[in-house]
Amino acid sequence: MARANPLVIVVEDDELQREVASIVLEGCDVDVIPCETAEAATAILESLSRKPAMIFTDVRLPGALSGADLAFLAREKFPETRLLVTSGDKFPPVLPDGARFMPKPWTAKELVREAWALA
């Protein structure tokens, strides 16, 4: 039986950045679920039948929840999921233990390096 590809949830309100991140990650043999808001990602997390390998989220998102809020919620539900948080802000927000911060603008190479760490 073939092993399933790692699952990554990409949460970014900027459509172009969300699409670029999704394409880059799909090129690394991961399954991607793109979301525009933390609320949409939370609903997906509640309905998943397998744990995500990584959540890649922007900090600033429309809606009541930020990407940092999503990271804390995801850490509670999936403690082993890799959390990668990005922002154009100079300083990262408070994040859960083990979460990594990647400042914007990020490069495809940086994102590929994160995806390879999932293997």
PDB file of N, CA and C in Angstrom, residues 56-100:
ATOM      1  N   PHE A  56       0.970  26.191   7.282  1.00  0.00           N
ATOM      2  CA  PHE A  56       1.720  27.383   6.874  1.00  0.00           C
ATOM      3  C   PHE A  56       0.724  28.527   6.841  1.00  0.00           C
ATOM      4  N   THR A  57       0.868  29.487   7.753  1.00  0.00           N
ATOM      5  CA  THR A  57      -0.137  30.541   7.880  1.00  0.00           C
ATOM      6  C   THR A  57       0.483  31.925   7.990  1.00  0.00           C
ATOM      7  N   ASP A  58      -0.199  32.867   7.390  1.00  0.00           N
ATOM      8  CA  ASP A  58       0.122  34.273   7.577  1.00  0.00           C
ATOM      9  C   ASP A  58      -0.421  34.683   8.943  1.00  0.00           C
ATOM     10  N   VAL A  59       0.152  35.715   9.533  1.00  0.00           N
ATOM     11  CA  VAL A  59      -0.341  36.203  10.821  1.00  0.00           C
ATOM     12  C   VAL A  59      -1.621  36.996  10.633  1.00  0.00           C
ATOM     13  N   ARG A  60      -1.585  37.948   9.722  1.00  0.00           N
ATOM     14  CA  ARG A  60      -2.732  38.844   9.519  1.00  0.00           C
ATOM     15  C   ARG A  60      -3.700  38.232   8.521  1.00  0.00           C
ATOM     16  N   LEU A  61      -4.885  37.917   9.019  1.00  0.00           N
ATOM     17  CA  LEU A  61      -5.922  37.290   8.203  1.00  0.00           C
ATOM     18  C   LEU A  61      -7.248  37.978   8.473  1.00  0.00           C
ATOM     19  N   PRO A  62      -8.159  37.975   7.482  1.00  0.00           N
ATOM     20  CA  PRO A  62      -9.482  38.520   7.761  1.00  0.00           C
ATOM     21  C   PRO A  62     -10.229  37.608   8.727  1.00  0.00           C
ATOM     22  N   GLY A  63     -11.158  38.172   9.454  1.00  0.00           N
ATOM     23  CA  GLY A  63     -11.926  37.378  10.408  1.00  0.00           C
ATOM     24  C   GLY A  63     -11.472  37.629  11.828  1.00  0.00           C
ATOM     25  N   ALA A  64     -12.048  36.887  12.740  1.00  0.00           N
ATOM     26  CA  ALA A  64     -11.775  37.082  14.168  1.00  0.00           C
ATOM     27  C   ALA A  64     -10.460  36.466  14.613  1.00  0.00           C
ATOM     28  N   LEU A  65      -9.970  35.424  13.903  1.00  0.00           N
ATOM     29  CA  LEU A  65      -8.757  34.718  14.315  1.00  0.00           C
ATOM     30  C   LEU A  65      -7.560  35.127  13.466  1.00  0.00           C
ATOM     31  N   SER A  66      -6.434  35.281  14.115  1.00  0.00           N
ATOM     32  CA  SER A  66      -5.180  35.544  13.400  1.00  0.00           C
ATOM     33  C   SER A  66      -4.482  34.212  13.114  1.00  0.00           C
ATOM     34  N   GLY A  67      -3.425  34.272  12.347  1.00  0.00           N
ATOM     35  CA  GLY A  67      -2.630  33.075  12.108  1.00  0.00           C
ATOM     36  C   GLY A  67      -1.986  32.564  13.388  1.00  0.00           C
ATOM     37  N   ALA A  68      -1.620  33.476  14.288  1.00  0.00           N
ATOM     38  CA  ALA A  68      -1.058  33.062  15.577  1.00  0.00           C
ATOM     39  C   ALA A  68      -2.122  32.326  16.401  1.00  0.00           C
ATOM     40  N   ASP A  69      -3.357  32.828  16.384  1.00  0.00           N
ATOM     41  CA  ASP A  69      -4.456  32.142  17.074  1.00  0.00           C
ATOM     42  C   ASP A  69      -4.625  30.732  16.512  1.00  0.00           C
ATOM     43  N   LEU A  70      -4.591  30.625  15.191  1.00  0.00           N
ATOM     44  CA  LEU A  70      -4.713  29.325  14.534  1.00  0.00           C
ATOM     45  C   LEU A  70      -3.588  28.396  14.972  1.00  0.00           C
ATOM     46  N   ALA A  71      -2.381  28.921  15.073  1.00  0.00           N
ATOM     47  CA  ALA A  71      -1.242  28.100  15.489  1.00  0.00           C
ATOM     48  C   ALA A  71      -1.469  27.511  16.883  1.00  0.00           C
ATOM     49  N   PHE A  72      -1.984  28.314  17.811  1.00  0.00           N
ATOM     50  CA  PHE A  72      -2.259  27.810  19.156  1.00  0.00           C
ATOM     51  C   PHE A  72      -3.363  26.749  19.141  1.00  0.00           C
ATOM     52  N   LEU A  73      -4.419  26.981  18.362  1.00  0.00           N
ATOM     53  CA  LEU A  73      -5.499  25.994  18.267  1.00  0.00           C
ATOM     54  C   LEU A  73      -4.995  24.690  17.651  1.00  0.00           C
ATOM     55  N   ALA A  74      -4.182  24.806  16.612  1.00  0.00           N
ATOM     56  CA  ALA A  74      -3.648  23.614  15.948  1.00  0.00           C
ATOM     57  C   ALA A  74      -2.702  22.851  16.866  1.00  0.00           C
ATOM     58  N   ARG A  75      -1.912  23.561  17.654  1.00  0.00           N
ATOM     59  CA  ARG A  75      -0.972  22.908  18.578  1.00  0.00           C
ATOM     60  C   ARG A  75      -1.727  22.068  19.586  1.00  0.00           C
ATOM     61  N   GLU A  76      -2.879  22.559  20.055  1.00  0.00           N
ATOM     62  CA  GLU A  76      -3.688  21.797  21.011  1.00  0.00           C
ATOM     63  C   GLU A  76      -4.237  20.521  20.388  1.00  0.00           C
ATOM     64  N   LYS A  77      -4.744  20.616  19.171  1.00  0.00           N
ATOM     65  CA  LYS A  77      -5.388  19.476  18.524  1.00  0.00           C
ATOM     66  C   LYS A  77      -4.382  18.510  17.914  1.00  0.00           C
ATOM     67  N   PHE A  78      -3.309  19.044  17.337  1.00  0.00           N
ATOM     68  CA  PHE A  78      -2.295  18.231  16.655  1.00  0.00           C
ATOM     69  C   PHE A  78      -0.908  18.642  17.152  1.00  0.00           C
ATOM     70  N   PRO A  79      -0.500  18.167  18.325  1.00  0.00           N
ATOM     71  CA  PRO A  79       0.754  18.624  18.938  1.00  0.00           C
ATOM     72  C   PRO A  79       2.006  18.366  18.095  1.00  0.00           C
ATOM     73  N   GLU A  80       1.961  17.391  17.202  1.00  0.00           N
ATOM     74  CA  GLU A  80       3.158  17.065  16.415  1.00  0.00           C
ATOM     75  C   GLU A  80       3.186  17.752  15.056  1.00  0.00           C
ATOM     76  N   THR A  81       2.160  18.497  14.724  1.00  0.00           N
ATOM     77  CA  THR A  81       2.116  19.188  13.432  1.00  0.00           C
ATOM     78  C   THR A  81       3.110  20.339  13.424  1.00  0.00           C
ATOM     79  N   ARG A  82       3.871  20.426  12.342  1.00  0.00           N
ATOM     80  CA  ARG A  82       4.834  21.517  12.169  1.00  0.00           C
ATOM     81  C   ARG A  82       4.050  22.802  11.903  1.00  0.00           C
ATOM     82  N   LEU A  83       4.384  23.857  12.611  1.00  0.00           N
ATOM     83  CA  LEU A  83       3.715  25.147  12.451  1.00  0.00           C
ATOM     84  C   LEU A  83       4.709  26.158  11.894  1.00  0.00           C
ATOM     85  N   LEU A  84       4.377  26.707  10.747  1.00  0.00           N
ATOM     86  CA  LEU A  84       5.213  27.698  10.088  1.00  0.00           C
ATOM     87  C   LEU A  84       4.365  28.951   9.905  1.00  0.00           C
ATOM     88  N   VAL A  85       4.763  30.028  10.576  1.00  0.00           N
ATOM     89  CA  VAL A  85       3.991  31.267  10.592  1.00  0.00           C
ATOM     90  C   VAL A  85       4.800  32.344   9.884  1.00  0.00           C
ATOM     91  N   THR A  86       4.138  33.082   9.003  1.00  0.00           N
ATOM     92  CA  THR A  86       4.824  34.110   8.231  1.00  0.00           C
ATOM     93  C   THR A  86       4.121  35.449   8.401  1.00  0.00           C
ATOM     94  N   SER A  87       4.880  36.523   8.212  1.00  0.00           N
ATOM     95  CA  SER A  87       4.312  37.861   8.305  1.00  0.00           C
ATOM     96  C   SER A  87       5.286  38.867   7.718  1.00  0.00           C
ATOM     97  N   GLY A  88       4.726  39.957   7.233  1.00  0.00           N
ATOM     98  CA  GLY A  88       5.544  41.081   6.792  1.00  0.00           C
ATOM     99  C   GLY A  88       5.923  41.985   7.949  1.00  0.00           C
ATOM    100  N   ASP A  89       5.354  41.734   9.119  1.00  0.00           N
ATOM    101  CA  ASP A  89       5.709  42.514  10.307  1.00  0.00           C
ATOM    102  C   ASP A  89       7.139  42.208  10.712  1.00  0.00           C
ATOM    103  N   LYS A  90       7.809  43.197  11.244  1.00  0.00           N
ATOM    104  CA  LYS A  90       9.228  43.049  11.590  1.00  0.00           C
ATOM    105  C   LYS A  90       9.452  42.037  12.711  1.00  0.00           C
ATOM    106  N   PHE A  91       8.562  42.003  13.682  1.00  0.00           N
ATOM    107  CA  PHE A  91       8.726  41.108  14.819  1.00  0.00           C
ATOM    108  C   PHE A  91       7.593  40.090  14.842  1.00  0.00           C
ATOM    109  N   PRO A  92       7.922  38.832  15.125  1.00  0.00           N
ATOM    110  CA  PRO A  92       6.865  37.812  15.150  1.00  0.00           C
ATOM    111  C   PRO A  92       5.979  37.966  16.376  1.00  0.00           C
ATOM    112  N   PRO A  93       4.737  37.517  16.258  1.00  0.00           N
ATOM    113  CA  PRO A  93       3.851  37.514  17.427  1.00  0.00           C
ATOM    114  C   PRO A  93       4.250  36.377  18.359  1.00  0.00           C
ATOM    115  N   VAL A  94       3.617  36.336  19.516  1.00  0.00           N
ATOM    116  CA  VAL A  94       3.814  35.209  20.419  1.00  0.00           C
ATOM    117  C   VAL A  94       3.238  33.976  19.724  1.00  0.00           C
ATOM    118  N   LEU A  95       4.041  32.912  19.700  1.00  0.00           N
ATOM    119  CA  LEU A  95       3.641  31.679  19.016  1.00  0.00           C
ATOM    120  C   LEU A  95       3.769  30.502  19.970  1.00  0.00           C
ATOM    121  N   PRO A  96       3.083  29.411  19.690  1.00  0.00           N
ATOM    122  CA  PRO A  96       3.215  28.230  20.549  1.00  0.00           C
ATOM    123  C   PRO A  96       4.621  27.638  20.458  1.00  0.00           C
ATOM    124  N   ASP A  97       4.994  26.899  21.475  1.00  0.00           N
ATOM    125  CA  ASP A  97       6.301  26.240  21.485  1.00  0.00           C
ATOM    126  C   ASP A  97       6.473  25.413  20.215  1.00  0.00           C
ATOM    127  N   GLY A  98       7.647  25.521  19.631  1.00  0.00           N
ATOM    128  CA  GLY A  98       7.979  24.724  18.461  1.00  0.00           C
ATOM    129  C   GLY A  98       7.563  25.340  17.140  1.00  0.00           C
ATOM    130  N   ALA A  99       6.760  26.396  17.164  1.00  0.00           N
ATOM    131  CA  ALA A  99       6.365  27.051  15.917  1.00  0.00           C
ATOM    132  C   ALA A  99       7.553  27.837  15.374  1.00  0.00           C
ATOM    133  N   ARG A 100       7.672  27.840  14.052  1.00  0.00           N
ATOM    134  CA  ARG A 100       8.746  28.596  13.403  1.00  0.00           C
ATOM    135  C   ARG A 100       8.163  29.835  12.747  1.00  0.00           C
TER     136      ARG A 100
END
